Amino acid sequence: MKKYLLTIETNNFEYLNKIKLETKSSINRIINYIIKVYSQNNNENFELISNPINENKNMKEIRIKLTDDEFNLLKEISLSNAFRSVSKQAKFTLINSLNKNKLFTNIEIDEFIKTRTEINAIGKNIYQLLKIIRGKNLVKINDDNLKNTINDIRNKIDILSDILGKIIEVNNQRI
């Protein structure tokens, strides 16, 4: 069994204490249970917290003990989610099991960043294509329709880019 240091939001710690009182179990046992349930993708048994993580800056520190098997499982999960440490994976798992607004793994965030970059590149490519078509007079273009279509595409790209940016920002602040 290994000892680890976790930092946890005050409201999450209070929630853990509430579970502790109701179940008459230790916080370590509760956290181990949450990790077990989460690893089995069955985390619907808890009333989840809906507060955003950064609302309350008061943090509590907790320590948990894990068996070697639990630690190795958590280590495997952390590697598959591209977390650099088991502690980050434990925090991610715990926070995700307590909150209604789920976090994304580092791999998912990287994919969001790549998607946002590709979406922006599409807009630039459309503009370059339009310049070439207009420059060589290859095709008759209804400028009003084309302008409206391009503006519509640009607006949708901006909306998607903003949404992905917010997802990335929120997740970076939480873990």
PDB file of C-alpha atoms in Angstrom:
ATOM      1  CA  MET A   1       0.000   0.000   0.000  1.00  0.00           C
ATOM      2  CA  LYS A   2       1.324   3.454  -0.886  1.00  0.00           C
ATOM      3  CA  LYS A   3       0.570   6.836   0.634  1.00  0.00           C
ATOM      4  CA  TYR A   4      -0.383   9.781  -1.566  1.00  0.00           C
ATOM      5  CA  LEU A   5      -1.168  13.389  -0.962  1.00  0.00           C
ATOM      6  CA  LEU A   6      -4.307  14.799  -2.634  1.00  0.00           C
ATOM      7  CA  THR A   7      -5.609  18.336  -2.761  1.00  0.00           C
ATOM      8  CA  ILE A   8      -9.385  18.550  -2.806  1.00  0.00           C
ATOM      9  CA  GLU A   9     -11.864  21.412  -2.964  1.00  0.00           C
ATOM     10  CA  THR A  10     -13.602  22.311   0.287  1.00  0.00           C
ATOM     11  CA  ASN A  11     -17.069  21.464  -1.025  1.00  0.00           C
ATOM     12  CA  ASN A  12     -15.845  18.070  -2.268  1.00  0.00           C
ATOM     13  CA  PHE A  13     -14.213  17.411   1.108  1.00  0.00           C
ATOM     14  CA  GLU A  14     -17.436  18.346   2.883  1.00  0.00           C
ATOM     15  CA  TYR A  15     -19.290  15.965   0.592  1.00  0.00           C
ATOM     16  CA  LEU A  16     -16.815  13.197   1.448  1.00  0.00           C
ATOM     17  CA  ASN A  17     -17.348  13.894   5.150  1.00  0.00           C
ATOM     18  CA  LYS A  18     -21.113  13.677   4.619  1.00  0.00           C
ATOM     19  CA  ILE A  19     -20.672  10.275   2.980  1.00  0.00           C
ATOM     20  CA  LYS A  20     -18.321   9.303   5.820  1.00  0.00           C
ATOM     21  CA  LEU A  21     -20.956  10.131   8.437  1.00  0.00           C
ATOM     22  CA  GLU A  22     -23.738   8.362   6.557  1.00  0.00           C
ATOM     23  CA  THR A  23     -21.744   5.212   5.835  1.00  0.00           C
ATOM     24  CA  LYS A  24     -19.539   5.211   8.949  1.00  0.00           C
ATOM     25  CA  SER A  25     -16.537   4.484   6.708  1.00  0.00           C
ATOM     26  CA  SER A  26     -13.134   6.112   6.445  1.00  0.00           C
ATOM     27  CA  ILE A  27     -12.418   8.660   3.723  1.00  0.00           C
ATOM     28  CA  ASN A  28      -9.773   6.283   2.342  1.00  0.00           C
ATOM     29  CA  ARG A  29     -12.356   3.531   1.990  1.00  0.00           C
ATOM     30  CA  ILE A  30     -14.826   5.935   0.344  1.00  0.00           C
ATOM     31  CA  ILE A  31     -12.238   7.168  -2.159  1.00  0.00           C
ATOM     32  CA  ASN A  32     -11.148   3.617  -2.938  1.00  0.00           C
ATOM     33  CA  TYR A  33     -14.792   2.721  -3.476  1.00  0.00           C
ATOM     34  CA  ILE A  34     -15.310   5.715  -5.780  1.00  0.00           C
ATOM     35  CA  ILE A  35     -12.244   4.724  -7.809  1.00  0.00           C
ATOM     36  CA  LYS A  36     -13.485   1.135  -8.033  1.00  0.00           C
ATOM     37  CA  VAL A  37     -16.961   2.219  -9.103  1.00  0.00           C
ATOM     38  CA  TYR A  38     -15.578   4.732 -11.573  1.00  0.00           C
ATOM     39  CA  SER A  39     -13.268   2.137 -13.097  1.00  0.00           C
ATOM     40  CA  GLN A  40     -16.325  -0.047 -13.648  1.00  0.00           C
ATOM     41  CA  ASN A  41     -18.101   2.902 -15.354  1.00  0.00           C
ATOM     42  CA  ASN A  42     -20.929   2.780 -12.860  1.00  0.00           C
ATOM     43  CA  ASN A  43     -20.740   6.137 -11.085  1.00  0.00           C
ATOM     44  CA  GLU A  44     -24.473   6.967 -11.101  1.00  0.00           C
ATOM     45  CA  ASN A  45     -25.047   5.969  -7.462  1.00  0.00           C
ATOM     46  CA  PHE A  46     -24.029   9.338  -6.027  1.00  0.00           C
ATOM     47  CA  GLU A  47     -25.837  12.636  -5.895  1.00  0.00           C
ATOM     48  CA  LEU A  48     -23.362  14.722  -7.853  1.00  0.00           C
ATOM     49  CA  ILE A  49     -22.172  18.212  -6.998  1.00  0.00           C
ATOM     50  CA  SER A  50     -23.085  20.831  -9.596  1.00  0.00           C
ATOM     51  CA  ASN A  51     -20.872  23.657  -8.353  1.00  0.00           C
ATOM     52  CA  PRO A  52     -18.036  24.694 -10.643  1.00  0.00           C
ATOM     53  CA  ILE A  53     -14.691  23.741  -9.123  1.00  0.00           C
ATOM     54  CA  ASN A  54     -13.119  27.216  -9.057  1.00  0.00           C
ATOM     55  CA  GLU A  55     -16.000  28.875  -7.245  1.00  0.00           C
ATOM     56  CA  ASN A  56     -14.504  28.160  -3.822  1.00  0.00           C
ATOM     57  CA  LYS A  57     -10.733  28.643  -3.543  1.00  0.00           C
ATOM     58  CA  ASN A  58     -10.449  27.012  -0.096  1.00  0.00           C
ATOM     59  CA  MET A  59      -8.734  23.689  -0.579  1.00  0.00           C
ATOM     60  CA  LYS A  60      -8.380  20.738   1.758  1.00  0.00           C
ATOM     61  CA  GLU A  61      -5.665  18.164   1.649  1.00  0.00           C
ATOM     62  CA  ILE A  62      -6.427  14.498   2.097  1.00  0.00           C
ATOM     63  CA  ARG A  63      -4.225  11.433   2.177  1.00  0.00           C
ATOM     64  CA  ILE A  64      -5.268   8.020   1.007  1.00  0.00           C
ATOM     65  CA  LYS A  65      -3.730   4.589   1.245  1.00  0.00           C
ATOM     66  CA  LEU A  66      -3.883   2.226  -1.711  1.00  0.00           C
ATOM     67  CA  THR A  67      -2.875  -1.386  -2.030  1.00  0.00           C
ATOM     68  CA  ASP A  68      -0.217  -2.141  -4.615  1.00  0.00           C
ATOM     69  CA  ASP A  69      -2.900  -3.561  -6.913  1.00  0.00           C
ATOM     70  CA  GLU A  70      -5.056  -0.438  -6.583  1.00  0.00           C
ATOM     71  CA  PHE A  71      -2.042   1.768  -7.165  1.00  0.00           C
ATOM     72  CA  ASN A  72      -0.983  -0.216 -10.239  1.00  0.00           C
ATOM     73  CA  LEU A  73      -4.508  -0.045 -11.653  1.00  0.00           C
ATOM     74  CA  LEU A  74      -4.621   3.703 -11.066  1.00  0.00           C
ATOM     75  CA  LYS A  75      -1.173   4.034 -12.653  1.00  0.00           C
ATOM     76  CA  GLU A  76      -2.343   2.134 -15.759  1.00  0.00           C
ATOM     77  CA  ILE A  77      -5.430   4.327 -16.017  1.00  0.00           C
ATOM     78  CA  SER A  78      -3.325   7.485 -15.594  1.00  0.00           C
ATOM     79  CA  LEU A  79      -1.006   6.397 -18.420  1.00  0.00           C
ATOM     80  CA  SER A  80      -3.943   5.646 -20.713  1.00  0.00           C
ATOM     81  CA  ASN A  81      -5.400   9.110 -19.939  1.00  0.00           C
ATOM     82  CA  ALA A  82      -2.012  10.833 -20.446  1.00  0.00           C
ATOM     83  CA  PHE A  83      -1.731  12.066 -16.865  1.00  0.00           C
ATOM     84  CA  ARG A  84       1.831  12.443 -15.613  1.00  0.00           C
ATOM     85  CA  SER A  85       1.094  11.233 -12.114  1.00  0.00           C
ATOM     86  CA  VAL A  86      -1.165   8.868 -10.258  1.00  0.00           C
ATOM     87  CA  SER A  87      -2.214  11.763  -8.014  1.00  0.00           C
ATOM     88  CA  LYS A  88      -3.614  13.694 -10.985  1.00  0.00           C
ATOM     89  CA  GLN A  89      -5.524  10.609 -12.097  1.00  0.00           C
ATOM     90  CA  ALA A  90      -6.881  10.078  -8.574  1.00  0.00           C
ATOM     91  CA  LYS A  91      -7.970  13.722  -8.387  1.00  0.00           C
ATOM     92  CA  PHE A  92      -9.487  13.534 -11.877  1.00  0.00           C
ATOM     93  CA  THR A  93     -11.388  10.344 -10.995  1.00  0.00           C
ATOM     94  CA  LEU A  94     -12.594  11.685  -7.671  1.00  0.00           C
ATOM     95  CA  ILE A  95     -13.698  15.066  -9.031  1.00  0.00           C
ATOM     96  CA  ASN A  96     -15.425  13.447 -12.015  1.00  0.00           C
ATOM     97  CA  SER A  97     -17.338  11.115  -9.728  1.00  0.00           C
ATOM     98  CA  LEU A  98     -18.520  13.991  -7.505  1.00  0.00           C
ATOM     99  CA  ASN A  99     -19.465  16.543 -10.169  1.00  0.00           C
ATOM    100  CA  LYS A 100     -22.293  16.648 -12.677  1.00  0.00           C
ATOM    101  CA  ASN A 101     -20.115  18.568 -15.161  1.00  0.00           C
ATOM    102  CA  LYS A 102     -17.612  15.952 -16.238  1.00  0.00           C
ATOM    103  CA  LEU A 103     -13.985  16.706 -17.026  1.00  0.00           C
ATOM    104  CA  PHE A 104     -12.103  15.482 -20.041  1.00  0.00           C
ATOM    105  CA  THR A 105      -8.838  13.534 -20.023  1.00  0.00           C
ATOM    106  CA  ASN A 106      -5.620  15.063 -21.332  1.00  0.00           C
ATOM    107  CA  ILE A 107      -5.965  12.975 -24.488  1.00  0.00           C
ATOM    108  CA  GLU A 108      -9.488  14.322 -25.103  1.00  0.00           C
ATOM    109  CA  ILE A 109      -8.303  17.896 -24.493  1.00  0.00           C
ATOM    110  CA  ASP A 110      -5.463  17.382 -26.996  1.00  0.00           C
ATOM    111  CA  GLU A 111      -8.037  16.159 -29.521  1.00  0.00           C
ATOM    112  CA  PHE A 112     -10.186  19.257 -28.873  1.00  0.00           C
ATOM    113  CA  ILE A 113      -7.134  21.474 -29.495  1.00  0.00           C
ATOM    114  CA  LYS A 114      -6.329  19.628 -32.746  1.00  0.00           C
ATOM    115  CA  THR A 115      -9.977  19.871 -33.834  1.00  0.00           C
ATOM    116  CA  ARG A 116     -10.082  23.600 -33.132  1.00  0.00           C
ATOM    117  CA  THR A 117      -6.868  24.077 -35.151  1.00  0.00           C
ATOM    118  CA  GLU A 118      -8.257  22.058 -38.052  1.00  0.00           C
ATOM    119  CA  ILE A 119     -11.541  23.962 -37.995  1.00  0.00           C
ATOM    120  CA  ASN A 120      -9.646  27.254 -38.210  1.00  0.00           C
ATOM    121  CA  ALA A 121      -7.547  25.860 -41.080  1.00  0.00           C
ATOM    122  CA  ILE A 122     -10.743  25.008 -43.014  1.00  0.00           C
ATOM    123  CA  GLY A 123     -11.808  28.652 -42.889  1.00  0.00           C
ATOM    124  CA  LYS A 124      -8.413  29.806 -44.157  1.00  0.00           C
ATOM    125  CA  ASN A 125      -8.437  27.205 -46.959  1.00  0.00           C
ATOM    126  CA  ILE A 126     -11.893  28.300 -48.123  1.00  0.00           C
ATOM    127  CA  TYR A 127     -10.703  31.910 -48.281  1.00  0.00           C
ATOM    128  CA  GLN A 128      -7.581  30.932 -50.284  1.00  0.00           C
ATOM    129  CA  LEU A 129      -9.694  28.848 -52.677  1.00  0.00           C
ATOM    130  CA  LEU A 130     -12.025  31.788 -53.207  1.00  0.00           C
ATOM    131  CA  LYS A 131      -9.074  34.065 -54.017  1.00  0.00           C
ATOM    132  CA  ILE A 132      -7.791  31.620 -56.650  1.00  0.00           C
ATOM    133  CA  ILE A 133     -11.207  31.169 -58.280  1.00  0.00           C
ATOM    134  CA  ARG A 134     -11.812  34.912 -58.430  1.00  0.00           C
ATOM    135  CA  GLY A 135      -8.294  35.651 -59.660  1.00  0.00           C
ATOM    136  CA  LYS A 136      -8.449  33.292 -62.633  1.00  0.00           C
ATOM    137  CA  ASN A 137     -12.111  33.951 -63.508  1.00  0.00           C
ATOM    138  CA  LEU A 138     -12.638  30.207 -63.918  1.00  0.00           C
ATOM    139  CA  VAL A 139     -16.198  30.204 -62.703  1.00  0.00           C
ATOM    140  CA  LYS A 140     -18.993  32.733 -62.617  1.00  0.00           C
ATOM    141  CA  ILE A 141     -19.719  33.467 -59.001  1.00  0.00           C
ATOM    142  CA  ASN A 142     -22.829  34.963 -57.494  1.00  0.00           C
ATOM    143  CA  ASP A 143     -20.955  37.207 -55.074  1.00  0.00           C
ATOM    144  CA  ASP A 144     -23.900  37.784 -52.732  1.00  0.00           C
ATOM    145  CA  ASN A 145     -24.664  34.092 -52.283  1.00  0.00           C
ATOM    146  CA  LEU A 146     -20.993  33.238 -51.918  1.00  0.00           C
ATOM    147  CA  LYS A 147     -20.439  36.044 -49.437  1.00  0.00           C
ATOM    148  CA  ASN A 148     -23.427  34.899 -47.333  1.00  0.00           C
ATOM    149  CA  THR A 149     -22.256  31.282 -47.418  1.00  0.00           C
ATOM    150  CA  ILE A 150     -18.690  32.213 -46.457  1.00  0.00           C
ATOM    151  CA  ASN A 151     -19.941  34.425 -43.626  1.00  0.00           C
ATOM    152  CA  ASP A 152     -22.201  31.629 -42.394  1.00  0.00           C
ATOM    153  CA  ILE A 153     -19.315  29.139 -42.443  1.00  0.00           C
ATOM    154  CA  ARG A 154     -17.008  31.623 -40.699  1.00  0.00           C
ATOM    155  CA  ASN A 155     -19.611  32.261 -37.980  1.00  0.00           C
ATOM    156  CA  LYS A 156     -20.057  28.533 -37.372  1.00  0.00           C
ATOM    157  CA  ILE A 157     -16.291  28.024 -37.252  1.00  0.00           C
ATOM    158  CA  ASP A 158     -15.997  30.859 -34.714  1.00  0.00           C
ATOM    159  CA  ILE A 159     -18.760  29.330 -32.562  1.00  0.00           C
ATOM    160  CA  LEU A 160     -17.126  25.870 -32.612  1.00  0.00           C
ATOM    161  CA  SER A 161     -13.715  27.356 -31.905  1.00  0.00           C
ATOM    162  CA  ASP A 162     -15.081  29.351 -28.947  1.00  0.00           C
ATOM    163  CA  ILE A 163     -16.861  26.311 -27.507  1.00  0.00           C
ATOM    164  CA  LEU A 164     -13.735  24.189 -27.779  1.00  0.00           C
ATOM    165  CA  GLY A 165     -11.684  27.014 -26.247  1.00  0.00           C
ATOM    166  CA  LYS A 166     -14.032  27.199 -23.241  1.00  0.00           C
ATOM    167  CA  ILE A 167     -13.914  23.418 -22.748  1.00  0.00           C
ATOM    168  CA  ILE A 168     -10.119  23.486 -22.838  1.00  0.00           C
ATOM    169  CA  GLU A 169      -9.924  26.461 -20.457  1.00  0.00           C
ATOM    170  CA  VAL A 170     -12.335  24.988 -17.895  1.00  0.00           C
ATOM    171  CA  ASN A 171     -10.563  21.631 -17.891  1.00  0.00           C
ATOM    172  CA  ASN A 172      -7.127  23.211 -17.512  1.00  0.00           C
ATOM    173  CA  GLN A 173      -8.332  25.099 -14.438  1.00  0.00           C
ATOM    174  CA  ARG A 174      -9.863  22.040 -12.754  1.00  0.00           C
ATOM    175  CA  ILE A 175      -7.017  19.533 -12.839  1.00  0.00           C
TER     176      ILE A 175
END
